[in-house]
Short mmCIF file of C-alpha atoms in Angstrom, two decimals:
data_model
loop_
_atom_site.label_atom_id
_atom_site.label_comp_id
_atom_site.label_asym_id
_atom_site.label_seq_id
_atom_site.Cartn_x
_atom_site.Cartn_y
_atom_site.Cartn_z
CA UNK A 130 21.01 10.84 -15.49
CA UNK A 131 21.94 9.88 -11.83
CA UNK A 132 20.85 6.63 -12.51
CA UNK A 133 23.03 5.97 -15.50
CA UNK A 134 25.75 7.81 -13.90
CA UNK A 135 26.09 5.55 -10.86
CA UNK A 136 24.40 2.05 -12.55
CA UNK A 137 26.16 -0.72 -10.78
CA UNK A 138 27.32 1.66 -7.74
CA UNK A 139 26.36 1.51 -4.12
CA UNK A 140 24.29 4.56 -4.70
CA UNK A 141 22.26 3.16 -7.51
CA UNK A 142 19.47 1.64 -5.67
CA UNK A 143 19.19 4.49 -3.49
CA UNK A 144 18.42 7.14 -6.57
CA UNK A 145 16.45 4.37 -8.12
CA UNK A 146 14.01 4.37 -4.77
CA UNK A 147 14.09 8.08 -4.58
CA UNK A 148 13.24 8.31 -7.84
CA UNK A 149 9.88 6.19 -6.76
CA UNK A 150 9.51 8.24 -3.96
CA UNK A 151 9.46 11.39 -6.40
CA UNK A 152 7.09 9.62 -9.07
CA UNK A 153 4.60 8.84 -6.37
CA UNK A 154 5.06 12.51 -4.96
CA UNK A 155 4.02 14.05 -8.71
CA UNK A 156 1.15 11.07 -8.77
CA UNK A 157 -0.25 12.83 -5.83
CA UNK A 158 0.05 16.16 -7.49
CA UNK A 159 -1.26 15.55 -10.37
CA UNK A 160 -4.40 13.88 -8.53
CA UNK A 161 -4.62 16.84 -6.28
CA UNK A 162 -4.55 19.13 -10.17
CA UNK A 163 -7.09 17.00 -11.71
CA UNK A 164 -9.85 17.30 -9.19
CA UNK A 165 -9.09 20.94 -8.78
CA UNK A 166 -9.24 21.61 -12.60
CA UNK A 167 -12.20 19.24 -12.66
CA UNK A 168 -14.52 20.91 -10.03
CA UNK A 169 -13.28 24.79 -11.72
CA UNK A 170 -14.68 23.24 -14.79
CA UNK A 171 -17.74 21.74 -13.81
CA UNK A 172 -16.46 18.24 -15.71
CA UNK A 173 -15.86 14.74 -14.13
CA UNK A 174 -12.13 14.25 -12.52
CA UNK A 175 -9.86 12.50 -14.94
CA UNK A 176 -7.31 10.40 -13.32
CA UNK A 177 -5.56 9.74 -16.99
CA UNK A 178 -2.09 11.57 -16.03
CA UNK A 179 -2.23 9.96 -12.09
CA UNK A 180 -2.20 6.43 -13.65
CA UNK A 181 0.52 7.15 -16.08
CA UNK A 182 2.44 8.47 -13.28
CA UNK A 183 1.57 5.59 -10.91
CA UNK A 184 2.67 2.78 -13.74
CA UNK A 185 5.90 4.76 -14.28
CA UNK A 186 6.63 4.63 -10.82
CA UNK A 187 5.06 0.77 -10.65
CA UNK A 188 8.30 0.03 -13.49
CA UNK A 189 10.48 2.15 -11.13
CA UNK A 190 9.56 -0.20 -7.92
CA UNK A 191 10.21 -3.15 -10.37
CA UNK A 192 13.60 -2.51 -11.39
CA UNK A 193 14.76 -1.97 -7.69
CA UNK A 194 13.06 -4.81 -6.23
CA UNK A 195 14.70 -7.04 -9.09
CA UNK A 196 18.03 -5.62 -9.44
CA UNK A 197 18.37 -5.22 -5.50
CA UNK A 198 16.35 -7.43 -3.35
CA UNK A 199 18.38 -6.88 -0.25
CA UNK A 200 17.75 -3.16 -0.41
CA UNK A 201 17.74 -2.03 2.97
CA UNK A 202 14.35 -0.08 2.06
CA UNK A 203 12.88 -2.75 0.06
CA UNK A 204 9.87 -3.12 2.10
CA UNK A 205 9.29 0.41 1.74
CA UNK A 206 9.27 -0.43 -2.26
CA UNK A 207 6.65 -3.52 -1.75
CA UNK A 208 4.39 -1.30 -0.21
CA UNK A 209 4.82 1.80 -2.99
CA UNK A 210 4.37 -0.77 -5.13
CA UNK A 211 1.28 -2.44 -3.98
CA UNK A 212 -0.26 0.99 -3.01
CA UNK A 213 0.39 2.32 -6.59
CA UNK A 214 -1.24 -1.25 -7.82
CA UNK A 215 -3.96 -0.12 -5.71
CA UNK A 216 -4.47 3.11 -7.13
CA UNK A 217 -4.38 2.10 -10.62
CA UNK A 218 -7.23 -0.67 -9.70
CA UNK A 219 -5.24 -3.75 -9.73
CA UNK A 220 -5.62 -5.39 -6.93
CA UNK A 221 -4.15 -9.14 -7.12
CA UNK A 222 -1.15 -7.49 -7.65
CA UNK A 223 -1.26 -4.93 -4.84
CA UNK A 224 -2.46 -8.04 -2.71
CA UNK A 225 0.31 -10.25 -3.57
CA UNK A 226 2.69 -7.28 -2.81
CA UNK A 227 1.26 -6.31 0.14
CA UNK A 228 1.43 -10.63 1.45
CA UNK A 229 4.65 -10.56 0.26
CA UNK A 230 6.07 -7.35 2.63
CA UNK A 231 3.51 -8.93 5.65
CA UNK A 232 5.09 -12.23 5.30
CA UNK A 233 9.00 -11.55 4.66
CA UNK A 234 8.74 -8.31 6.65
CA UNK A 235 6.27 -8.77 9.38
CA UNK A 236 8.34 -5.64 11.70
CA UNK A 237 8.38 -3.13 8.61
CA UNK A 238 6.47 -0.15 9.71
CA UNK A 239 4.68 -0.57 6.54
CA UNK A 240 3.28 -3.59 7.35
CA UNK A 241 0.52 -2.33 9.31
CA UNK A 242 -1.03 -0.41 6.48
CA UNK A 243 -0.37 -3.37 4.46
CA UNK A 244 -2.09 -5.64 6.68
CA UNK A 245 -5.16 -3.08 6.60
CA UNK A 246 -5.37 -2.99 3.31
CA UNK A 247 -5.37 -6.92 2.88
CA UNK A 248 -8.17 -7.18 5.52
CA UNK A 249 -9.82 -4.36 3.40
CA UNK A 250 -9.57 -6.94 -0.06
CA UNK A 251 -11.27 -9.55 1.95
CA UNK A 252 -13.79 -7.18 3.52
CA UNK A 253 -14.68 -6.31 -0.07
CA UNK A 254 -14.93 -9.96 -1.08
CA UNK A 255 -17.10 -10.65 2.13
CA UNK A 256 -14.23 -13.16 3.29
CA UNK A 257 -14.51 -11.79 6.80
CA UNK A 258 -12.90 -14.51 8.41
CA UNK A 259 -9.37 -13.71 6.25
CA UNK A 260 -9.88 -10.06 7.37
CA UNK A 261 -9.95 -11.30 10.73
CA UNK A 262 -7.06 -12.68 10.55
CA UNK A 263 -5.09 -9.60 8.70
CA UNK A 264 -6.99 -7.40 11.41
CA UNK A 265 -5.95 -9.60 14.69
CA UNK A 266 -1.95 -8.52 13.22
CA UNK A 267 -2.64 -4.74 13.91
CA UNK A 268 -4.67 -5.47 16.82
CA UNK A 269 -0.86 -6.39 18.38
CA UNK A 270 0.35 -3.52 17.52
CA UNK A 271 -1.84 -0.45 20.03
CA UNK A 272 0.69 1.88 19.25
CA UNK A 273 -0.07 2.83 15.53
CA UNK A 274 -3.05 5.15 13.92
CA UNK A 275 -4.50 2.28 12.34
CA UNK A 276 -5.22 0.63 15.72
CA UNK A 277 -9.08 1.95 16.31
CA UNK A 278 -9.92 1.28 13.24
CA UNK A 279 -8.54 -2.40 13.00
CA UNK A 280 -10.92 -2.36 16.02
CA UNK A 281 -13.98 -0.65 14.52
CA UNK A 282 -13.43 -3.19 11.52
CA UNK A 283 -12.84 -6.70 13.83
CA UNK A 284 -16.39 -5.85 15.17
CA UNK A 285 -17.79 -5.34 11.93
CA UNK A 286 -16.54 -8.63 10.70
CA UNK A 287 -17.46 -10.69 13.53
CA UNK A 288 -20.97 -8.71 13.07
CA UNK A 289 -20.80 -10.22 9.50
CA UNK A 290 -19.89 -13.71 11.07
CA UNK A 291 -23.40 -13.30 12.73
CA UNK A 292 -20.60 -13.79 16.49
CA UNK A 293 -22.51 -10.34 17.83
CA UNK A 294 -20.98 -10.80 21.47
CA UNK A 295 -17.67 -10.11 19.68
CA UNK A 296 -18.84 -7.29 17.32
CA UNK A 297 -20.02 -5.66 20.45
CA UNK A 298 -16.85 -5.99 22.12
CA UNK A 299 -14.94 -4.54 19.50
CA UNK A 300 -17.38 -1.56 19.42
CA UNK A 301 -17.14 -0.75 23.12
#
């Protein structure tokens, strides 16, 4: 209703992220439910209600990144976005959002985890030198949490590039 009430307003793509923020907040909930409810139960976890919540708030992401591209907080929305592509198993998407926020917003303070993530894509597709190269981008940056493990990961992939002086270098 605060959407329709301020459409075309200065305070429209602000509800319209918040409203992503809140989708992605119940997503987590409803995860968090469904494993509970599923261990209680003895049954397998169904994740049926998290992906309906994670599209809704993939259409959410969509409309602001269309309708308002200059957001201030639109990197924040390419990484929602890409992480709730993620979630619901679709990664080309969540890749090409997560490239997109690296490349147009390499000083986002999402970037990091974005960069992770695309080195993790490549890992997966044993395309260790692109990892590298996602990895050597949070290397730079000593200050965040994902530092040790961009580490722990650069010495796996140079392991995997059969370079073991620089796996080993990494580990220490």
């Amino acid at each position: 209703k605060l959407i329709r009430k301020y459409r075309g307003k200065r305070k429209e793509p602000i509800l319209i992220s918040k409203l992503s923020i809140v989708q992605q907040q119940m997503a987590a909930i409803i995860f968090r439910l469904a494993h509970s409810s599923a261990h209680h139960k003895n049954k397998s976890v169904s994740l049926k209600g998290y992906k309906a919540v994670m599209k809704r708030s993939i259409k959410t992401l969509d409309l602001l990144i269309r309708k308002y591209p200059k957001f201030e907080d639109i990197p924040l929305a390419y990484f929602m976005r890409g992480k709730a592509f993620e979630e619901i198993e679709k990664k080309i998407p969540a890749g090409k959002d997560y490239l997109h926020l690296v490349t147009h917003y390499p000083q986002a303070r999402e970037s990091t985890s974005a960069y992770m993530s695309l080195a993790q894509f490549a890992i997966d597709k044993d395309e260790h030198e692109k990892a590298i190269k996602f990895l050597v981008e949070v290397e730079k940056r000593p200050y965040t949490s994902q530092f040790p493990f961009a580490l722990y990961k650069l010495g796996w992939a140079h392991y995997n590039l059969k370079k073991p002086e620089k796996a080993l270098g990494y580990m220490e």
